[in-house]
Amino acid sequence: MKEIFVTSPTMPPLEEYIENIRAIWDTKILTNMGEKHQELENKLRSYLGTQGLSLMCNGHMALELALQAFKVSGEVITTPFTFASTTHAIVRNGLKPVFCDIKPDDYTIDEDKIEKLINKNTCAILPVHVYGNVCNVERIDEIAQKHGLIVIYDAAHAFGVKYKGKGIAQYGNASIFSFHATKIFNTIEGGAVCFDNKEIELELYRLKNFGIRNTEIVDAIGANAKMNEFQAAMGLCNLNHVESEIKKRKNISDRYRKLLLKAKGIKLNSLQKDVVSNFAYFPIQVNRHEYGMSRDELLAKLKENGIYVRKYFYPLTNTFECYKDQFNNMDTPIAMEISKKILALPIYGELEIKDVDRICNVILN
Ligand SMILES: *Cc1c(COP(=O)(O)O)cnc(C)c1O
């Protein structure tokens, strides 16, 4: 029985990558914002439709340094229905995460519940475009303007997503992307901050390179979050194929939708209006009573059939061991409920349609 995993990294043809890195053997420039780095920054700026973009060694450091570049202090309103990175980035910056609940249809922050959480210590909102679903960017923008807050989106899932014809990175003060191996576009490990402000560009540059301005002046307490040339080269190659990857995933998503639409007790991710999706994930909610089996039972049954799915996102970040007794997960009851029902099904370009059918057969029987 062929095993099927939840994802599989996209890789360019080996020859294409070798051709791309060949010049590095002449220049001996392996890192420190070399040619590949510059080229990838330029190409991504245009692909994502953003004014400013700064590459980072990974998405997590992009988040941590974005919070620093905007000098965020005090409290940050965010959601617990996300990857560990979002909450950790806030806490590791000495900031306090304040958890807002999510909406049951698209799993993004519930914009109607944000204002209640704002107080004099609130400095920023850090919403997540979870599974590539777009947050209510217009409402969030209004709220931020009214209260003078900074908005930084965790857009780690939303590479290539468009809303109302604009790249998703054009909303908010900044957006961060992850180019980790498991994401739709990868540089092996990598990430970026997108923004539209020249000062932030300089700030991020200093933060990712030890605060070194020139050989004699170090004027910021920076970290090291540089993307190296081999990562950038992987990005340049993968970028050539990202459109075709998204197209293949759309076919897979369409097939799942067709087969699972009428499955009793299985709720699909709702399609959003005005959004061009990247089909990065295929989450379902398993409703135990209607479906006749719990999420965990379905997961076990799929595993028996050689299909490895993920409880993405379970547990909620506000229930993590490391945050024991710090947060009350009953503040976010919808997120709590959904984290017990959610399951991410396999989706990646090379997944064959007959494998999608096999997965759906297990779910439907
Ligand atoms: C992957 C991910 C990150 C972190 O990105 P890395 O590149 O793995 O450091 C942050 N937020 C979310 C929602 C993610 O899925």
Coordinates of C-alpha atoms and ligand atoms in Angstrom, one line a residue:
M1 CA 0.0 0.0 0.0
K2 CA 1.4 3.4 -1.0
E3 CA 1.7 5.8 1.9
I4 CA 0.3 9.2 1.5
F5 CA 1.6 12.1 3.6
V6 CA -0.1 15.4 4.3
T7 CA 2.4 17.4 2.2
S8 CA 5.5 17.0 0.1
P9 CA 7.9 19.8 -0.7
T10 CA 8.0 21.2 -4.2
M11 CA 11.5 20.9 -5.8
P12 CA 12.7 22.2 -9.1
P13 CA 14.4 19.8 -11.6
L14 CA 17.9 19.1 -10.1
E15 CA 19.6 20.4 -13.2
E16 CA 17.8 23.7 -12.9
Y17 CA 19.1 24.2 -9.4
I18 CA 22.6 23.1 -10.2
E19 CA 22.7 25.6 -13.1
N20 CA 21.5 28.3 -10.8
I21 CA 24.1 27.7 -8.1
R22 CA 27.0 27.2 -10.5
A23 CA 28.1 30.9 -10.4
I24 CA 28.5 30.7 -6.6
W25 CA 31.7 28.6 -7.2
D26 CA 33.2 31.5 -9.0
T27 CA 32.1 34.4 -6.8
K28 CA 32.5 32.5 -3.5
I29 CA 29.7 34.7 -2.2
L30 CA 27.7 32.3 -0.1
T31 CA 25.6 34.7 1.9
N32 CA 25.4 38.4 3.1
M33 CA 22.9 39.7 0.6
G34 CA 24.6 38.5 -2.5
E35 CA 23.4 38.5 -6.1
K36 CA 20.8 35.7 -5.7
H37 CA 19.4 37.4 -2.6
Q38 CA 19.0 40.7 -4.5
E39 CA 17.4 38.9 -7.5
L40 CA 15.0 37.0 -5.4
E41 CA 13.9 40.1 -3.4
N42 CA 13.2 41.9 -6.7
K43 CA 11.3 39.1 -8.2
L44 CA 9.2 38.5 -5.1
R45 CA 8.4 42.2 -4.8
S46 CA 6.9 42.1 -8.2
Y47 CA 5.2 38.7 -7.8
L48 CA 3.7 39.7 -4.4
G49 CA 2.9 43.2 -5.6
T50 CA 4.6 44.9 -2.6
Q51 CA 6.7 48.1 -2.4
G52 CA 9.1 46.8 0.2
L53 CA 10.3 43.3 0.9
S54 CA 13.1 42.0 3.1
L55 CA 14.2 38.4 2.9
M56 CA 14.8 36.5 6.2
C57 CA 16.3 33.1 7.1
N58 CA 12.8 31.8 8.0
G59 CA 9.3 33.0 8.6
H60 CA 9.6 33.0 12.4
M61 CA 12.5 35.5 12.4
A62 CA 10.5 37.5 9.9
L63 CA 7.7 37.8 12.5
E64 CA 10.1 38.5 15.5
L65 CA 11.9 41.2 13.6
A66 CA 8.8 42.8 12.1
L67 CA 7.5 43.3 15.6
Q68 CA 10.8 44.9 16.5
A69 CA 11.0 47.0 13.4
F70 CA 7.7 48.6 14.2
K71 CA 8.7 49.0 17.9
V72 CA 5.7 47.2 19.1
S73 CA 5.3 47.3 22.9
G74 CA 2.7 46.1 25.5
E75 CA -0.2 44.0 24.2
V76 CA -0.8 42.4 20.9
I77 CA -4.2 41.1 19.8
T78 CA -3.9 37.8 18.0
T79 CA -5.5 34.3 17.7
P80 CA -4.6 30.9 19.2
F81 CA -5.7 29.0 16.1
T82 CA -2.3 29.1 14.4
F83 CA 1.2 27.6 14.3
A84 CA 3.3 27.9 17.5
S85 CA 5.4 30.6 15.8
T86 CA 2.8 33.4 15.9
T87 CA 2.3 33.3 19.7
H88 CA 6.0 32.6 20.4
A89 CA 7.2 35.5 18.3
I90 CA 5.0 37.8 20.5
V91 CA 6.1 36.4 23.8
R92 CA 9.8 36.2 22.8
N93 CA 9.7 39.9 22.2
G94 CA 8.6 40.5 25.8
L95 CA 5.0 41.3 24.6
K96 CA 1.7 40.0 25.9
P97 CA -0.5 38.1 23.5
V98 CA -4.2 38.8 24.0
F99 CA -6.3 36.1 22.3
C100 CA -9.3 37.0 20.2
D101 CA -11.7 34.2 19.0
I102 CA -12.0 33.1 15.4
K103 CA -14.9 32.8 13.0
P104 CA -16.3 29.3 12.4
D105 CA -16.3 29.5 8.6
D106 CA -12.9 30.7 7.6
Y107 CA -11.0 30.4 10.9
T108 CA -9.6 33.9 10.8
I109 CA -9.8 36.4 13.6
D110 CA -13.4 37.5 14.5
E111 CA -13.2 41.2 13.7
D112 CA -16.3 41.9 15.8
K113 CA -14.5 40.7 18.9
I114 CA -11.3 42.8 18.5
E115 CA -12.5 46.1 19.9
K116 CA -13.6 44.7 23.3
L117 CA -10.0 43.6 23.8
I118 CA -8.4 47.0 23.2
N119 CA -7.1 48.9 26.2
K120 CA -4.4 51.6 26.8
N121 CA -1.7 48.9 26.6
T122 CA -2.7 47.6 23.2
C123 CA -0.1 48.4 20.5
A124 CA -0.7 46.0 17.6
I125 CA -3.0 43.4 16.0
L126 CA -1.3 40.3 14.6
P127 CA -4.0 38.3 12.7
V128 CA -3.3 35.2 10.7
H129 CA -4.5 34.5 7.1
V130 CA -4.9 30.9 8.2
Y131 CA -4.9 28.2 5.4
G132 CA -4.6 31.2 3.1
N133 CA -8.1 32.4 4.1
V134 CA -8.1 36.2 4.0
C135 CA -8.9 38.1 7.3
N136 CA -11.4 40.9 7.1
V137 CA -8.6 43.3 6.1
E138 CA -10.9 46.3 5.7
R139 CA -12.6 46.1 9.1
I140 CA -9.2 45.4 10.8
D141 CA -7.8 48.4 9.0
E142 CA -10.6 50.6 10.3
I143 CA -10.2 49.4 13.8
A144 CA -6.5 49.9 13.7
Q145 CA -6.9 53.5 12.4
K146 CA -9.5 54.4 15.0
H147 CA -7.3 53.2 17.9
G148 CA -3.8 54.0 16.4
L149 CA -2.7 50.4 16.3
I150 CA -0.1 48.6 14.1
V151 CA -1.3 45.7 12.0
I152 CA 1.2 42.9 11.1
Y153 CA -0.3 39.9 9.3
D154 CA 1.0 36.4 9.6
A155 CA 0.6 35.6 6.0
A156 CA 2.8 32.4 6.2
H157 CA 0.0 30.4 4.5
A158 CA -1.0 33.1 2.0
F159 CA 1.8 33.2 -0.6
G160 CA 0.3 34.2 -3.9
V161 CA -3.2 34.9 -2.5
K162 CA -5.0 38.0 -3.9
Y163 CA -7.9 39.9 -2.5
K164 CA -9.9 42.3 -4.6
G165 CA -7.2 42.1 -7.3
K166 CA -4.4 43.1 -5.0
G167 CA -1.6 41.0 -3.5
I168 CA -2.4 40.1 0.1
A169 CA 0.9 41.7 1.2
Q170 CA -0.6 45.1 0.4
Y171 CA -2.8 45.1 3.4
G172 CA -1.8 46.2 6.9
N173 CA 1.5 47.8 7.9
A174 CA 3.3 44.6 7.2
S175 CA 2.9 40.9 6.3
I176 CA 5.2 38.1 6.9
F177 CA 5.6 35.0 4.7
S178 CA 7.2 31.7 5.4
F179 CA 9.2 29.8 2.7
H180 CA 9.7 26.7 4.8
A181 CA 10.0 23.4 2.9
T182 CA 6.3 22.5 3.7
K183 CA 4.9 25.8 2.4
I184 CA 3.5 26.3 -1.1
F185 CA 6.7 28.3 -2.1
N186 CA 9.9 27.3 -0.5
T187 CA 13.5 28.4 -0.2
I188 CA 14.2 25.2 2.0
E189 CA 14.0 27.5 5.0
G190 CA 13.2 31.1 4.5
G191 CA 10.8 33.9 4.9
A192 CA 10.1 37.6 4.2
V193 CA 8.6 40.7 5.6
C194 CA 6.6 42.9 3.2
F195 CA 5.9 46.5 4.0
D196 CA 5.4 49.8 2.3
N197 CA 7.7 52.1 4.3
K198 CA 11.3 53.0 3.5
E199 CA 12.3 53.4 7.2
I200 CA 11.1 49.9 7.9
E201 CA 13.4 48.7 5.2
L202 CA 16.5 50.1 6.8
E203 CA 15.3 48.9 10.2
L204 CA 14.8 45.3 9.0
Y205 CA 18.1 45.3 7.2
R206 CA 19.9 46.3 10.4
L207 CA 17.9 43.8 12.6
K208 CA 18.8 40.9 10.3
N209 CA 22.5 41.7 10.1
F210 CA 23.7 42.5 13.7
G211 CA 22.8 46.1 13.4
I212 CA 25.9 46.7 11.3
R213 CA 25.6 50.0 9.4
N214 CA 29.2 49.9 8.0
T215 CA 32.5 48.5 9.0
E216 CA 32.9 51.0 11.9
I217 CA 29.3 51.8 13.0
V218 CA 27.0 49.3 14.7
D219 CA 23.9 51.3 15.7
A220 CA 21.3 48.6 16.4
I221 CA 21.1 45.5 18.6
G222 CA 20.4 43.3 15.6
A223 CA 20.1 39.5 15.3
N224 CA 21.3 37.3 12.4
A225 CA 18.4 36.4 10.2
K226 CA 20.0 36.6 6.7
M227 CA 18.9 34.3 3.9
N228 CA 21.9 32.7 2.2
E229 CA 22.6 32.3 -1.5
F230 CA 21.7 28.7 -1.7
Q231 CA 18.3 29.3 -0.2
A232 CA 17.8 32.3 -2.5
A233 CA 18.8 30.1 -5.5
M234 CA 16.2 27.5 -4.5
G235 CA 13.6 30.3 -4.3
L236 CA 14.5 31.6 -7.8
C237 CA 14.0 28.1 -9.2
N238 CA 10.8 27.3 -7.3
L239 CA 9.4 30.7 -8.3
N240 CA 9.5 29.5 -11.9
H241 CA 7.1 26.7 -11.0
V242 CA 4.9 28.2 -8.4
E243 CA 2.0 29.0 -10.8
S244 CA 1.9 25.5 -12.0
E245 CA 2.1 24.2 -8.5
I246 CA -1.0 26.3 -7.5
K247 CA -2.8 25.1 -10.6
K248 CA -2.2 21.4 -9.7
R249 CA -3.4 22.1 -6.2
K250 CA -6.5 23.7 -7.5
N251 CA -7.4 20.5 -9.4
I252 CA -6.8 18.5 -6.2
S253 CA -8.9 20.9 -4.2
D254 CA -11.7 20.8 -6.8
R255 CA -11.7 17.0 -6.7
Y256 CA -11.9 16.9 -2.9
R257 CA -14.8 19.4 -3.0
K258 CA -16.7 17.4 -5.6
L259 CA -16.4 14.1 -3.7
L260 CA -16.8 15.4 -0.2
L261 CA -19.4 18.1 -0.7
K262 CA -22.3 15.9 0.3
A263 CA -20.5 13.9 2.9
K264 CA -22.6 14.0 6.1
G265 CA -20.8 15.6 9.0
I266 CA -17.8 16.8 7.0
K267 CA -17.6 20.6 6.7
L268 CA -15.3 22.0 4.0
N269 CA -13.4 25.3 4.1
S270 CA -15.8 27.9 2.7
L271 CA -14.7 29.7 -0.5
Q272 CA -14.3 33.4 0.1
K273 CA -15.6 36.2 -2.1
D274 CA -13.1 38.4 -4.0
V275 CA -10.3 36.0 -3.1
V276 CA -7.9 34.3 -5.5
S277 CA -6.7 31.3 -3.4
N278 CA -3.4 29.5 -3.4
F279 CA -5.0 26.1 -2.4
A280 CA -2.2 25.6 0.2
Y281 CA -4.2 23.5 2.6
F282 CA -7.4 21.4 2.6
P283 CA -8.9 21.5 6.1
I284 CA -12.1 19.7 7.0
Q285 CA -14.1 19.7 10.2
V286 CA -15.4 16.4 11.4
N287 CA -18.7 16.7 13.2
R288 CA -18.8 13.6 15.4
H289 CA -22.6 13.2 15.7
E290 CA -23.4 13.6 12.1
Y291 CA -20.4 11.8 10.7
G292 CA -20.7 9.0 13.2
M293 CA -17.0 9.1 14.2
S294 CA -14.8 11.6 15.9
R295 CA -11.9 13.5 14.3
D296 CA -9.4 11.3 16.1
E297 CA -11.2 8.1 15.0
L298 CA -11.1 9.3 11.4
L299 CA -7.4 10.1 11.7
A300 CA -6.7 6.6 13.0
K301 CA -8.8 5.0 10.2
L302 CA -6.9 7.0 7.6
K303 CA -3.7 5.9 9.2
E304 CA -4.7 2.2 8.9
N305 CA -5.1 2.9 5.2
G306 CA -1.6 4.4 4.9
I307 CA -2.9 8.0 4.8
Y308 CA -1.2 10.4 7.2
V309 CA -3.2 13.6 7.9
R310 CA -2.6 16.3 10.5
K311 CA -4.6 17.9 13.3
Y312 CA -3.7 21.3 12.0
F313 CA -4.3 23.3 14.4
Y314 CA -4.5 21.3 17.5
P315 CA -3.8 22.1 20.3
L316 CA -4.4 25.8 20.4
T317 CA -1.4 27.9 21.2
N318 CA -3.1 29.2 24.4
T319 CA -3.2 25.7 25.8
F320 CA 0.5 24.9 25.2
E321 CA 2.4 23.4 28.1
C322 CA 4.9 26.3 28.0
Y323 CA 2.0 28.8 28.6
K324 CA 0.4 26.7 31.4
D325 CA -1.9 28.8 33.7
Q326 CA -1.2 32.0 31.7
F327 CA -4.2 32.1 29.4
N328 CA -7.8 31.0 29.7
N329 CA -8.7 29.0 26.6
M330 CA -12.4 29.6 27.4
D331 CA -11.8 33.1 26.1
T332 CA -11.7 31.6 22.7
P333 CA -14.5 29.0 22.7
I334 CA -15.0 28.8 18.9
A335 CA -11.3 28.2 18.4
M336 CA -11.4 25.6 21.1
E337 CA -14.3 23.8 19.5
I338 CA -12.8 23.8 16.0
S339 CA -9.4 22.6 17.2
K340 CA -11.1 19.4 18.3
K341 CA -12.7 18.9 14.9
I342 CA -10.2 20.1 12.4
L343 CA -8.2 17.8 10.1
A344 CA -5.8 18.9 7.3
L345 CA -6.0 16.5 4.3
P346 CA -3.1 15.8 2.0
I347 CA -2.6 18.4 -0.7
Y348 CA 0.5 19.0 -2.9
G349 CA 1.1 19.3 -6.6
E350 CA 2.4 15.8 -7.1
L351 CA -0.5 14.2 -5.3
E352 CA -2.4 12.1 -7.9
I353 CA -6.1 12.4 -8.4
K354 CA -6.5 8.6 -7.9
D355 CA -4.9 9.1 -4.5
V356 CA -7.4 11.9 -3.7
D357 CA -10.1 9.4 -4.6
R358 CA -8.6 6.8 -2.3
I359 CA -8.5 9.3 0.6
C360 CA -12.2 10.3 -0.1
N361 CA -13.2 6.7 -0.3
V362 CA -11.9 6.0 3.2
I363 CA -13.7 9.2 4.5
L364 CA -17.0 8.3 2.7
N365 CA -17.1 4.7 3.8
Ligands
LIG1 C1 5.2 28.1 9.0 C2 4.5 29.2 9.8 C3 5.3 30.2 10.5 C4 6.8 30.1 10.7 O1 7.5 30.0 9.5 P1 8.9 29.3 9.5 O2 9.4 29.6 8.1 O3 8.7 27.8 9.7 O4 9.8 29.8 10.6 C5 4.6 31.2 11.1 N1 3.3 31.2 11.1 C6 2.5 30.3 10.5 C7 1.0 30.4 10.5 C8 3.1 29.2 9.8 O5 2.4 28.3 9.3

